[in-house]
DNA sequence: ACCTCTATGTATAAAAG
DNA sequence: TCTTTTATACATAGAGG
């Protein structure tokens, strides 16, 4: 495909054939991987050179893919004729049963994802819709519960910290009034306390408010305000 | 490779992914055959689409090639460890793996249905929510398209019937004015026609209006108003 | 889904090191 | 045999039917 167009037939010159094999083999393996990645497909590629050397690519496990292939092949073959393929068929019937199950589950999953809907009747679409709505409802409910719980935990931690700070402040005041030291530290703690109270008030307004925003930069890292919310 | 360069990662848009799959699949199959022919190599290519559809190429017999592959694979495995279980082990592990796969798919399905959500993190719940919303959206879209199409068909049939009735009425009038028979039948047909026109007017107002309600009780069952809508 | 069209990115045949 | 180079053929993304 360069310099000159070539006909697709066995290359006579042995050297040229080996060179072409090397180049095209790599190209093919690359393309196979690209297809698997781009299109979320399962791809298995097996190449034997004329000298018997093996090259292969499989998007997942070669065994898994070849098993899956056998299922399809045997299913189709069984449709067309009753080929009594020795004991092999007995063994494979087990595989076939499970494979069908996997295929069925996969179909169901992809339909729930909204793909491959073209063969479905209105009744089936309605069934899917109901199931999806129910599922979505329950997922949202679970998520809301989880979020509410985490917020409650955060609030509790916050109040604990407030109490702790208040106590510390009092102790500090006591110490300072005795030793007549400047009040800088106590003032700063007042500010921190006010900031934190504001944050708490906001987050309890709505479940969907951002709670993971910067908390007051305290040094009490051991008291663990670590329950950050990754969403909302 | 055209118009714009793309990154080799899963294509998000489902339609685009299917289109690309179709194009690249053909390209890959062609290249596989070219390699086999040009370089006298044995090539086996198995592709499963994301929806589970199978595509394959084999330069000779797929069975033969896969057998050959298994030999190489087992030989190599035997080099690394002294596993004398031959192909039997491959088959057994296939079954075990598929059993696991079935379990996995079932878990995924039940989660999509909104069951068994307790072990999930907020991130996983968010992922489920997104998937369900997308699926629901696509299901609703497909259903709406289907319904619109059926309504259009029903309307067309309705108009056909109206025309037919008009014609029959005229013929009847002609007959009656000639033979001086009582006009009972003609009057009844007038009523039917009026009723049907009302129905048509209603159903074209909104997609969600009940269209499958009682049509005029005509005896023209062969004209088939059978596209009843089971929902809505 | 499938075809066509077209601009562009890739693959690769041939040659050279 | 492998690499690099280069010119050319091929594959294909995106858009429109």
CSV table of C-alpha atoms (C1' of nucleotides) in Angstrom, one decimal:
chain,number,residue,atom,x,y,z
A,1,UNK,CA,0.0,0.0,0.0
A,2,UNK,CA,2.7,2.3,-0.7
A,3,UNK,CA,4.9,3.1,-3.6
A,4,UNK,CA,3.1,0.4,-5.5
A,5,UNK,CA,-0.1,-1.3,-5.1
A,6,UNK,CA,0.1,-5.0,-4.6
A,7,UNK,CA,-2.3,-7.8,-5.3
A,8,UNK,CA,-3.6,-9.8,-2.4
A,9,UNK,CA,-2.0,-13.1,-3.1
A,10,UNK,CA,0.8,-15.1,-1.6
A,11,UNK,CA,4.1,-13.2,-1.8
A,12,UNK,CA,6.6,-15.3,-3.7
A,13,UNK,CA,9.8,-13.8,-2.5
A,14,UNK,CA,10.5,-15.3,0.9
A,15,UNK,CA,12.3,-12.3,2.3
A,16,UNK,CA,9.7,-9.9,1.2
A,17,UNK,CA,7.0,-12.2,2.6
A,18,UNK,CA,8.7,-12.2,6.0
A,19,UNK,CA,9.1,-8.5,6.1
A,20,UNK,CA,5.5,-8.0,5.1
A,21,UNK,CA,4.4,-10.5,7.7
A,22,UNK,CA,6.3,-8.7,10.4
A,23,UNK,CA,4.8,-5.3,9.4
A,24,UNK,CA,1.2,-6.4,8.9
A,25,UNK,CA,1.2,-8.6,11.9
A,26,UNK,CA,2.0,-5.6,14.1
A,27,UNK,CA,-0.6,-3.5,12.3
A,28,UNK,CA,-3.3,-6.1,12.7
A,29,UNK,CA,-2.6,-6.6,16.4
A,30,UNK,CA,-2.7,-2.9,16.9
A,31,UNK,CA,-6.0,-2.5,15.1
A,32,UNK,CA,-7.5,-5.4,17.0
A,33,UNK,CA,-6.7,-3.7,20.3
A,34,UNK,CA,-8.0,-0.4,19.0
A,35,UNK,CA,-11.3,-2.0,18.1
A,36,UNK,CA,-11.6,-3.7,21.5
A,37,UNK,CA,-10.9,-0.4,23.4
A,38,UNK,CA,-12.9,2.0,21.2
A,39,UNK,CA,-16.0,-0.1,20.8
A,40,UNK,CA,-15.9,-2.1,24.1
A,41,UNK,CA,-15.7,-5.3,22.1
A,42,UNK,CA,-14.2,-8.6,23.0
A,43,UNK,CA,-11.5,-9.5,20.5
A,44,UNK,CA,-9.3,-12.5,20.1
A,45,UNK,CA,-6.7,-12.8,17.4
A,46,UNK,CA,-4.4,-15.7,16.8
A,47,UNK,CA,-1.7,-15.7,14.2
A,48,UNK,CA,0.6,-18.5,13.2
A,49,UNK,CA,3.4,-17.6,10.9
A,50,UNK,CA,4.2,-19.9,8.0
A,51,UNK,CA,7.0,-21.3,10.1
A,52,UNK,CA,4.6,-22.1,13.0
A,53,UNK,CA,5.4,-19.3,15.3
A,54,UNK,CA,2.5,-18.1,17.4
A,55,UNK,CA,1.4,-14.5,17.9
A,56,UNK,CA,-1.8,-13.5,19.7
A,57,UNK,CA,-3.9,-10.8,21.2
A,58,UNK,CA,-7.0,-11.0,23.4
A,59,UNK,CA,-8.9,-8.1,24.8
A,60,UNK,CA,-9.6,-10.0,28.0
A,61,UNK,CA,-8.7,-13.6,28.7
A,62,UNK,CA,-8.1,-15.7,25.6
A,63,UNK,CA,-9.6,-18.7,27.4
A,64,UNK,CA,-12.8,-16.8,28.2
A,65,UNK,CA,-13.1,-15.6,24.7
A,66,UNK,CA,-12.6,-18.9,23.1
A,67,UNK,CA,-15.1,-20.5,25.5
A,68,UNK,CA,-17.6,-17.8,24.6
A,69,UNK,CA,-16.8,-18.5,20.9
A,70,UNK,CA,-17.4,-22.2,21.3
A,71,UNK,CA,-20.8,-21.5,22.8
A,72,UNK,CA,-21.9,-19.4,19.8
A,73,UNK,CA,-20.5,-21.9,17.4
A,74,UNK,CA,-22.1,-24.9,19.1
A,75,UNK,CA,-25.4,-23.1,19.5
A,76,UNK,CA,-25.5,-22.3,15.8
A,77,UNK,CA,-24.4,-25.7,14.8
A,78,UNK,CA,-27.0,-27.3,17.0
A,79,UNK,CA,-29.7,-25.3,15.2
A,80,UNK,CA,-28.7,-26.5,11.8
A,81,UNK,CA,-28.0,-30.2,12.4
A,82,UNK,CA,-27.8,-32.6,15.2
A,83,UNK,CA,-24.1,-33.2,15.0
A,84,UNK,CA,-23.1,-35.9,17.6
A,85,UNK,CA,-19.7,-34.5,18.3
A,86,UNK,CA,-18.6,-37.4,20.6
A,87,UNK,CA,-18.3,-36.9,24.3
A,88,UNK,CA,-17.1,-33.4,23.6
A,89,UNK,CA,-20.7,-32.3,23.2
A,90,UNK,CA,-21.7,-33.7,26.5
A,91,UNK,CA,-19.1,-31.6,28.2
A,92,UNK,CA,-19.9,-28.6,26.2
A,93,UNK,CA,-23.6,-28.8,26.9
A,94,UNK,CA,-22.8,-27.8,30.5
A,95,UNK,CA,-20.8,-24.9,29.2
A,96,UNK,CA,-23.6,-24.1,26.7
A,97,UNK,CA,-26.2,-23.9,29.4
A,98,UNK,CA,-24.2,-21.5,31.5
A,99,UNK,CA,-23.1,-19.6,28.4
A,100,UNK,CA,-26.7,-19.0,27.4
A,101,UNK,CA,-27.3,-17.7,30.9
A,102,UNK,CA,-24.4,-15.3,30.6
A,103,UNK,CA,-25.6,-14.1,27.2
A,104,UNK,CA,-29.1,-13.6,28.5
A,105,UNK,CA,-27.9,-11.6,31.5
A,106,UNK,CA,-25.8,-9.5,29.2
A,107,UNK,CA,-28.7,-8.8,26.9
A,108,UNK,CA,-30.8,-7.8,29.9
A,109,UNK,CA,-28.0,-5.5,31.2
A,110,UNK,CA,-27.6,-3.8,27.9
A,111,UNK,CA,-31.3,-3.2,27.6
A,112,UNK,CA,-31.4,-1.7,31.1
A,113,UNK,CA,-28.6,0.6,29.9
A,114,UNK,CA,-30.9,1.6,27.1
A,115,UNK,CA,-29.0,0.0,24.2
A,116,UNK,CA,-30.3,-2.5,21.7
A,117,UNK,CA,-33.9,-1.6,22.2
A,118,UNK,CA,-35.0,-2.1,18.6
A,119,UNK,CA,-36.5,-5.6,18.8
A,120,UNK,CA,-38.7,-4.8,21.8
A,121,UNK,CA,-42.5,-4.5,21.9
A,122,UNK,CA,-44.3,-1.6,23.7
A,123,UNK,CA,-45.1,-3.9,26.6
A,124,UNK,CA,-41.4,-4.8,27.0
A,125,UNK,CA,-40.4,-1.2,26.8
A,126,UNK,CA,-43.0,-0.4,29.5
A,127,UNK,CA,-41.6,-3.2,31.7
A,128,UNK,CA,-38.1,-1.7,31.3
A,129,UNK,CA,-39.3,1.8,32.1
A,130,UNK,CA,-41.0,0.6,35.3
A,131,UNK,CA,-38.0,-1.3,36.3
A,132,UNK,CA,-35.6,1.5,35.6
A,133,UNK,CA,-37.9,4.0,37.4
A,134,UNK,CA,-38.1,1.7,40.4
A,135,UNK,CA,-34.4,1.1,40.5
A,136,UNK,CA,-33.6,4.8,40.1
A,137,UNK,CA,-36.0,5.7,42.9
A,138,UNK,CA,-34.4,3.2,45.2
A,139,UNK,CA,-30.9,4.2,44.3
A,140,UNK,CA,-31.7,7.8,44.9
A,141,UNK,CA,-33.3,7.0,48.2
A,142,UNK,CA,-30.4,5.0,49.4
A,143,UNK,CA,-28.0,7.7,48.3
A,144,UNK,CA,-30.0,10.4,50.1
A,145,UNK,CA,-30.1,8.3,53.3
A,146,UNK,CA,-26.4,7.8,53.1
A,147,UNK,CA,-25.8,11.5,52.5
A,148,UNK,CA,-28.1,12.6,55.3
A,149,UNK,CA,-26.3,10.2,57.6
A,150,UNK,CA,-22.9,11.5,56.7
A,151,UNK,CA,-24.1,15.1,57.2
A,152,UNK,CA,-25.5,14.2,60.6
A,153,UNK,CA,-22.1,12.6,61.5
A,154,UNK,CA,-20.3,15.7,60.3
A,155,UNK,CA,-22.6,18.0,62.4
A,156,UNK,CA,-22.0,15.9,65.4
A,157,UNK,CA,-18.3,16.0,65.0
A,158,UNK,CA,-18.6,19.8,64.5
A,159,UNK,CA,-20.5,20.3,67.7
A,160,UNK,CA,-18.0,18.1,69.6
A,161,UNK,CA,-15.3,20.3,68.2
A,162,UNK,CA,-17.1,23.4,69.2
A,163,UNK,CA,-17.6,22.2,72.7
A,164,UNK,CA,-13.9,21.2,72.9
A,165,UNK,CA,-12.9,24.6,71.6
A,166,UNK,CA,-15.1,26.4,74.0
A,167,UNK,CA,-13.5,24.5,76.9
A,168,UNK,CA,-10.0,25.2,75.6
A,169,UNK,CA,-10.9,28.9,75.3
A,170,UNK,CA,-12.0,29.1,78.9
A,171,UNK,CA,-8.9,27.3,80.1
A,172,UNK,CA,-6.8,29.7,78.0
A,173,UNK,CA,-8.6,32.7,79.4
A,174,UNK,CA,-8.0,31.5,82.9
A,175,UNK,CA,-4.3,30.9,82.2
A,176,UNK,CA,-3.9,34.4,80.6
A,177,UNK,CA,-5.6,36.4,83.2
A,178,UNK,CA,-3.2,34.8,85.7
A,179,UNK,CA,0.0,35.2,83.6
A,180,UNK,CA,-1.0,38.5,81.8
A,181,UNK,CA,0.0,37.2,78.3
A,182,UNK,CA,-1.2,38.8,75.1
A,183,UNK,CA,-4.7,37.6,73.9
A,184,UNK,CA,-3.8,36.8,70.3
A,185,UNK,CA,-4.4,33.1,70.5
A,186,UNK,CA,-7.7,33.4,72.1
A,187,UNK,CA,-8.9,35.9,69.5
A,188,UNK,CA,-8.0,33.6,66.7
A,189,UNK,CA,-10.0,30.8,68.2
A,190,UNK,CA,-13.0,33.0,68.4
A,191,UNK,CA,-12.8,33.5,64.7
A,192,UNK,CA,-12.4,29.9,63.9
A,193,UNK,CA,-15.4,29.0,66.0
A,194,UNK,CA,-17.6,31.6,64.2
A,195,UNK,CA,-16.5,30.3,60.8
A,196,UNK,CA,-17.4,26.8,61.6
A,197,UNK,CA,-20.8,27.6,62.9
A,198,UNK,CA,-21.6,29.4,59.6
A,199,UNK,CA,-20.6,26.3,57.7
A,200,UNK,CA,-22.8,24.1,59.8
A,201,UNK,CA,-25.8,26.3,59.3
A,202,UNK,CA,-25.5,26.2,55.5
A,203,UNK,CA,-25.2,22.5,55.1
A,204,UNK,CA,-28.2,21.7,57.1
A,205,UNK,CA,-30.4,23.7,54.8
A,206,UNK,CA,-30.3,21.2,52.0
A,207,UNK,CA,-29.1,17.7,51.4
A,208,UNK,CA,-27.6,18.7,48.1
A,209,UNK,CA,-25.5,21.6,49.4
A,210,UNK,CA,-21.7,21.1,49.1
A,211,UNK,CA,-20.5,20.0,52.5
A,212,UNK,CA,-17.0,18.9,51.5
A,213,UNK,CA,-15.9,22.5,51.1
A,214,UNK,CA,-13.0,23.8,53.2
A,215,UNK,CA,-13.7,23.3,56.8
A,216,UNK,CA,-12.0,25.7,59.3
A,217,UNK,CA,-8.3,24.9,59.2
A,218,UNK,CA,-7.9,23.5,62.6
A,219,UNK,CA,-5.0,21.5,63.8
A,220,UNK,CA,-7.1,18.9,65.5
A,221,UNK,CA,-6.5,16.4,62.8
A,222,UNK,CA,-6.9,13.5,65.2
A,223,UNK,CA,-10.5,14.3,65.8
A,224,UNK,CA,-11.1,13.2,62.3
A,225,UNK,CA,-13.4,15.3,60.1
A,226,UNK,CA,-12.5,12.9,57.4
A,227,UNK,CA,-16.0,11.9,56.2
A,228,UNK,CA,-15.8,14.0,53.1
A,229,UNK,CA,-18.6,13.7,50.6
A,230,UNK,CA,-17.3,13.0,47.1
A,231,UNK,CA,-20.6,14.1,45.4
A,232,UNK,CA,-23.0,16.9,46.2
B,1,UNK,CA,-7.8,8.6,10.9
B,2,UNK,CA,-10.0,11.0,9.3
B,3,UNK,CA,-11.4,14.4,9.7
B,4,UNK,CA,-10.2,14.4,13.3
B,5,UNK,CA,-7.8,12.2,15.2
B,6,UNK,CA,-9.4,10.3,18.0
B,7,UNK,CA,-8.0,9.0,21.2
B,8,UNK,CA,-8.0,5.3,21.6
B,9,UNK,CA,-10.4,4.9,24.5
B,10,UNK,CA,-14.0,3.7,24.8
B,11,UNK,CA,-16.3,5.9,22.7
B,12,UNK,CA,-19.0,7.3,24.9
B,13,UNK,CA,-21.7,8.0,22.3
B,14,UNK,CA,-23.5,4.7,21.7
B,15,UNK,CA,-24.4,5.4,18.2
B,16,UNK,CA,-21.0,6.6,17.2
B,17,UNK,CA,-19.5,3.5,18.9
B,18,UNK,CA,-21.8,1.2,16.9
B,19,UNK,CA,-20.9,2.9,13.7
B,20,UNK,CA,-17.2,2.8,14.4
B,21,UNK,CA,-17.5,-0.9,15.5
B,22,UNK,CA,-19.1,-1.7,12.2
B,23,UNK,CA,-16.5,0.1,10.1
B,24,UNK,CA,-13.4,-1.1,12.0
B,25,UNK,CA,-14.7,-4.6,12.3
B,26,UNK,CA,-14.9,-4.9,8.6
B,27,UNK,CA,-11.4,-3.3,8.2
B,28,UNK,CA,-9.9,-5.7,10.7
B,29,UNK,CA,-11.5,-8.8,9.1
B,30,UNK,CA,-10.2,-7.6,5.8
B,31,UNK,CA,-6.7,-7.1,7.1
B,32,UNK,CA,-6.7,-10.4,8.8
B,33,UNK,CA,-7.5,-12.1,5.5
B,34,UNK,CA,-4.9,-10.1,3.7
B,35,UNK,CA,-2.2,-11.2,6.2
B,36,UNK,CA,-3.2,-14.8,5.8
B,37,UNK,CA,-3.1,-14.7,2.1
B,38,UNK,CA,-0.1,-12.5,1.5
B,39,UNK,CA,2.1,-14.2,4.1
B,40,UNK,CA,0.7,-17.7,4.0
B,41,UNK,CA,-0.1,-17.5,7.7
B,42,UNK,CA,-2.9,-19.1,9.7
B,43,UNK,CA,-5.1,-16.4,11.2
B,44,UNK,CA,-8.1,-16.7,13.5
B,45,UNK,CA,-10.0,-13.6,14.5
B,46,UNK,CA,-13.0,-13.7,16.9
B,47,UNK,CA,-14.9,-10.5,17.7
B,48,UNK,CA,-17.8,-10.1,20.1
B,49,UNK,CA,-19.7,-6.8,20.0
B,50,UNK,CA,-20.6,-5.1,23.2
B,51,UNK,CA,-24.1,-6.6,22.8
B,52,UNK,CA,-22.7,-10.1,22.4
B,53,UNK,CA,-23.0,-10.6,18.7
B,54,UNK,CA,-20.3,-12.7,17.1
B,55,UNK,CA,-18.1,-12.0,14.1
B,56,UNK,CA,-15.2,-14.2,13.0
B,57,UNK,CA,-12.6,-15.0,10.5
B,58,UNK,CA,-10.4,-18.0,10.1
B,59,UNK,CA,-7.9,-18.6,7.3
B,60,UNK,CA,-8.7,-22.3,7.5
B,61,UNK,CA,-10.9,-24.1,10.0
B,62,UNK,CA,-11.6,-22.2,13.2
B,63,UNK,CA,-11.7,-25.5,15.1
B,64,UNK,CA,-8.3,-26.6,13.8
B,65,UNK,CA,-6.8,-23.2,14.6
B,66,UNK,CA,-8.1,-23.1,18.1
B,67,UNK,CA,-6.9,-26.6,18.7
B,68,UNK,CA,-3.5,-25.6,17.5
B,69,UNK,CA,-3.6,-22.6,19.7
B,70,UNK,CA,-4.6,-24.7,22.8
B,71,UNK,CA,-1.6,-26.9,22.1
B,72,UNK,CA,0.8,-24.0,22.1
B,73,UNK,CA,-0.9,-22.5,25.2
B,74,UNK,CA,-0.8,-25.7,27.1
B,75,UNK,CA,2.7,-26.4,26.0
B,76,UNK,CA,3.8,-23.1,27.3
B,77,UNK,CA,1.9,-23.5,30.5
B,78,UNK,CA,3.5,-26.9,31.0
B,79,UNK,CA,6.9,-25.2,30.6
B,80,UNK,CA,6.2,-23.0,33.5
B,81,UNK,CA,4.6,-25.4,35.8
B,82,UNK,CA,4.2,-29.2,35.8
B,83,UNK,CA,0.4,-29.2,35.2
B,84,UNK,CA,-0.4,-32.5,33.5
B,85,UNK,CA,-4.1,-31.8,33.4
B,86,UNK,CA,-4.1,-31.0,29.6
B,87,UNK,CA,-7.2,-29.6,28.1
B,88,UNK,CA,-9.5,-31.0,30.7
B,89,UNK,CA,-8.3,-28.3,33.0
B,90,UNK,CA,-9.1,-25.6,30.5
B,91,UNK,CA,-12.6,-26.9,30.2
B,92,UNK,CA,-13.1,-27.1,34.0
B,93,UNK,CA,-11.8,-23.6,34.5
B,94,UNK,CA,-14.1,-22.5,31.8
B,95,UNK,CA,-17.1,-23.8,33.7
B,96,UNK,CA,-16.0,-22.3,37.0
B,97,UNK,CA,-15.3,-19.0,35.4
B,98,UNK,CA,-18.7,-18.9,33.7
B,99,UNK,CA,-20.4,-19.7,37.0
B,100,UNK,CA,-18.7,-16.7,38.5
B,101,UNK,CA,-19.7,-14.6,35.5
B,102,UNK,CA,-23.4,-15.6,36.0
B,103,UNK,CA,-23.2,-14.6,39.7
B,104,UNK,CA,-21.6,-11.3,38.8
B,105,UNK,CA,-24.2,-10.5,36.2
B,106,UNK,CA,-27.0,-11.3,38.6
B,107,UNK,CA,-25.5,-9.0,41.2
B,108,UNK,CA,-25.3,-6.2,38.7
B,109,UNK,CA,-28.8,-6.8,37.6
B,110,UNK,CA,-30.2,-6.7,41.1
B,111,UNK,CA,-28.3,-3.5,41.8
B,112,UNK,CA,-29.8,-1.9,38.7
B,113,UNK,CA,-33.2,-3.0,40.0
B,114,UNK,CA,-32.3,-1.1,43.2
B,115,UNK,CA,-31.9,-4.2,45.4
B,116,UNK,CA,-28.9,-5.0,47.5
B,117,UNK,CA,-27.5,-1.5,47.6
B,118,UNK,CA,-26.2,-1.7,51.1
B,119,UNK,CA,-22.6,-2.5,50.4
B,120,UNK,CA,-22.1,0.3,47.9
B,121,UNK,CA,-20.1,3.5,48.3
B,122,UNK,CA,-21.5,6.8,47.3
B,123,UNK,CA,-19.4,6.7,44.1
B,124,UNK,CA,-20.9,3.4,43.1
B,125,UNK,CA,-24.4,4.7,43.9
B,126,UNK,CA,-23.7,7.7,41.7
B,127,UNK,CA,-22.6,5.5,38.9
B,128,UNK,CA,-25.8,3.4,39.2
B,129,UNK,CA,-27.8,6.6,39.2
B,130,UNK,CA,-26.2,7.9,36.0
B,131,UNK,CA,-26.6,4.6,34.2
B,132,UNK,CA,-30.2,4.3,35.2
B,133,UNK,CA,-31.0,7.8,34.2
B,134,UNK,CA,-29.4,7.3,30.8
B,135,UNK,CA,-31.2,4.0,30.3
B,136,UNK,CA,-34.5,5.4,31.3
B,137,UNK,CA,-34.0,8.3,29.0
B,138,UNK,CA,-33.3,6.1,26.1
B,139,UNK,CA,-36.1,3.7,26.9
B,140,UNK,CA,-38.6,6.6,27.1
B,141,UNK,CA,-37.3,8.0,23.8
B,142,UNK,CA,-37.7,4.7,22.1
B,143,UNK,CA,-41.2,4.2,23.5
B,144,UNK,CA,-42.3,7.7,22.4
B,145,UNK,CA,-41.0,7.1,18.9
B,146,UNK,CA,-42.9,3.8,18.8
B,147,UNK,CA,-46.1,5.3,20.1
B,148,UNK,CA,-46.0,8.3,17.7
B,149,UNK,CA,-45.5,5.9,14.8
B,150,UNK,CA,-48.5,3.7,15.9
B,151,UNK,CA,-50.7,6.7,16.3
B,152,UNK,CA,-49.8,7.9,12.8
B,153,UNK,CA,-50.7,4.5,11.5
B,154,UNK,CA,-54.0,4.5,13.3
B,155,UNK,CA,-54.9,7.9,12.0
B,156,UNK,CA,-54.1,6.8,8.5
B,157,UNK,CA,-56.4,3.8,8.9
B,158,UNK,CA,-59.1,6.0,10.3
B,159,UNK,CA,-59.0,8.3,7.3
B,160,UNK,CA,-59.1,5.4,5.0
B,161,UNK,CA,-62.2,4.1,6.8
B,162,UNK,CA,-63.9,7.5,6.6
B,163,UNK,CA,-63.4,7.6,2.9
B,164,UNK,CA,-64.7,4.1,2.5
B,165,UNK,CA,-67.8,4.9,4.6
B,166,UNK,CA,-68.4,8.1,2.6
B,167,UNK,CA,-68.3,6.1,-0.6
B,168,UNK,CA,-70.6,3.4,0.8
B,169,UNK,CA,-73.1,6.1,2.0
B,170,UNK,CA,-73.3,7.6,-1.4
B,171,UNK,CA,-73.8,4.3,-3.0
B,172,UNK,CA,-76.5,3.5,-0.5
B,173,UNK,CA,-78.3,6.8,-1.1
B,174,UNK,CA,-78.3,6.1,-4.8
B,175,UNK,CA,-79.8,2.7,-4.3
B,176,UNK,CA,-82.4,4.0,-1.9
B,177,UNK,CA,-83.5,6.8,-4.0
B,178,UNK,CA,-84.0,4.3,-6.8
B,179,UNK,CA,-85.7,1.6,-4.8
B,180,UNK,CA,-87.6,3.8,-2.3
B,181,UNK,CA,-86.5,1.8,0.7
B,182,UNK,CA,-86.7,3.2,4.3
B,183,UNK,CA,-83.7,5.4,5.2
B,184,UNK,CA,-82.8,3.7,8.5
B,185,UNK,CA,-79.5,2.3,7.4
B,186,UNK,CA,-78.2,5.5,5.9
B,187,UNK,CA,-79.1,7.5,9.0
B,188,UNK,CA,-77.1,5.0,11.2
B,189,UNK,CA,-74.1,5.4,9.0
B,190,UNK,CA,-74.2,9.1,9.4
B,191,UNK,CA,-74.0,8.7,13.1
B,192,UNK,CA,-71.1,6.3,12.9
B,193,UNK,CA,-69.2,8.7,10.7
B,194,UNK,CA,-69.8,11.6,13.1
B,195,UNK,CA,-68.6,9.6,16.1
B,196,UNK,CA,-65.5,8.5,14.4
B,197,UNK,CA,-64.5,12.0,13.4
B,198,UNK,CA,-64.8,13.0,17.0
B,199,UNK,CA,-62.4,10.2,18.1
B,200,UNK,CA,-59.9,11.2,15.5
B,201,UNK,CA,-59.9,14.8,16.6
B,202,UNK,CA,-59.2,13.8,20.2
B,203,UNK,CA,-56.4,11.4,19.6
B,204,UNK,CA,-54.4,13.9,17.5
B,205,UNK,CA,-54.4,16.4,20.3
B,206,UNK,CA,-51.9,14.6,22.5
B,207,UNK,CA,-49.6,11.6,22.3
B,208,UNK,CA,-50.7,10.4,25.7
B,209,UNK,CA,-54.4,10.4,24.9
B,210,UNK,CA,-56.2,7.1,25.0
B,211,UNK,CA,-56.4,6.0,21.4
B,212,UNK,CA,-57.4,2.4,21.9
B,213,UNK,CA,-60.9,3.4,23.2
B,214,UNK,CA,-63.9,2.0,21.5
B,215,UNK,CA,-63.9,2.8,17.8
B,216,UNK,CA,-67.1,3.0,15.9
B,217,UNK,CA,-68.5,-0.5,15.8
B,218,UNK,CA,-68.2,-1.2,12.1
B,219,UNK,CA,-68.3,-4.5,10.5
B,220,UNK,CA,-65.3,-3.9,8.2
B,221,UNK,CA,-63.1,-6.1,10.3
B,222,UNK,CA,-60.9,-6.9,7.3
B,223,UNK,CA,-59.7,-3.3,7.2
B,224,UNK,CA,-57.9,-4.0,10.4
B,225,UNK,CA,-57.8,-1.4,13.1
B,226,UNK,CA,-55.9,-3.9,15.0
B,227,UNK,CA,-52.9,-1.8,16.1
B,228,UNK,CA,-54.3,-1.3,19.5
B,229,UNK,CA,-52.0,0.4,22.0
B,230,UNK,CA,-51.7,-1.6,25.2
B,231,UNK,CA,-50.5,1.4,27.2
B,232,UNK,CA,-51.6,5.0,27.2
C,1,DA,C1',-28.5,0.1,10.6
C,2,DC,C1',-26.1,0.8,6.2
C,3,DC,C1',-24.4,3.7,2.2
C,4,DT,C1',-22.0,7.7,0.3
C,5,DC,C1',-18.7,11.3,0.4
C,6,DT,C1',-14.5,13.5,1.5
C,7,DA,C1',-10.7,15.2,4.3
C,8,DT,C1',-7.2,13.3,6.9
C,9,DG,C1',-4.6,10.1,9.7
C,10,DT,C1',-2.4,5.6,9.2
C,11,DA,C1',-0.3,1.6,7.3
C,12,DT,C1',3.0,0.0,4.6
C,13,DA,C1',5.9,-1.2,-0.1
C,14,DA,C1',10.2,-0.3,-1.5
C,15,DA,C1',14.6,1.4,-0.8
C,16,DA,C1',18.5,2.5,1.9
C,17,DG,C1',21.5,2.2,6.0
D,1,DT,C1',16.7,-8.9,10.2
D,2,DC,C1',15.6,-4.5,12.0
D,3,DT,C1',15.2,0.6,11.4
D,4,DT,C1',14.4,4.6,9.0
D,5,DT,C1',12.7,7.1,5.2
D,6,DT,C1',9.4,8.3,1.8
D,7,DA,C1',5.7,8.1,-1.3
D,8,DT,C1',1.5,6.2,-1.8
D,9,DA,C1',-2.5,3.4,-0.9
D,10,DC,C1',-5.8,2.5,2.5
D,11,DA,C1',-8.8,3.1,6.4
D,12,DT,C1',-11.9,5.8,8.6
D,13,DA,C1',-14.3,10.0,11.4
D,14,DG,C1',-17.8,12.9,10.7
D,15,DA,C1',-21.7,14.5,8.2
D,16,DG,C1',-25.7,13.7,5.3
D,17,DG,C1',-29.3,10.4,3.2
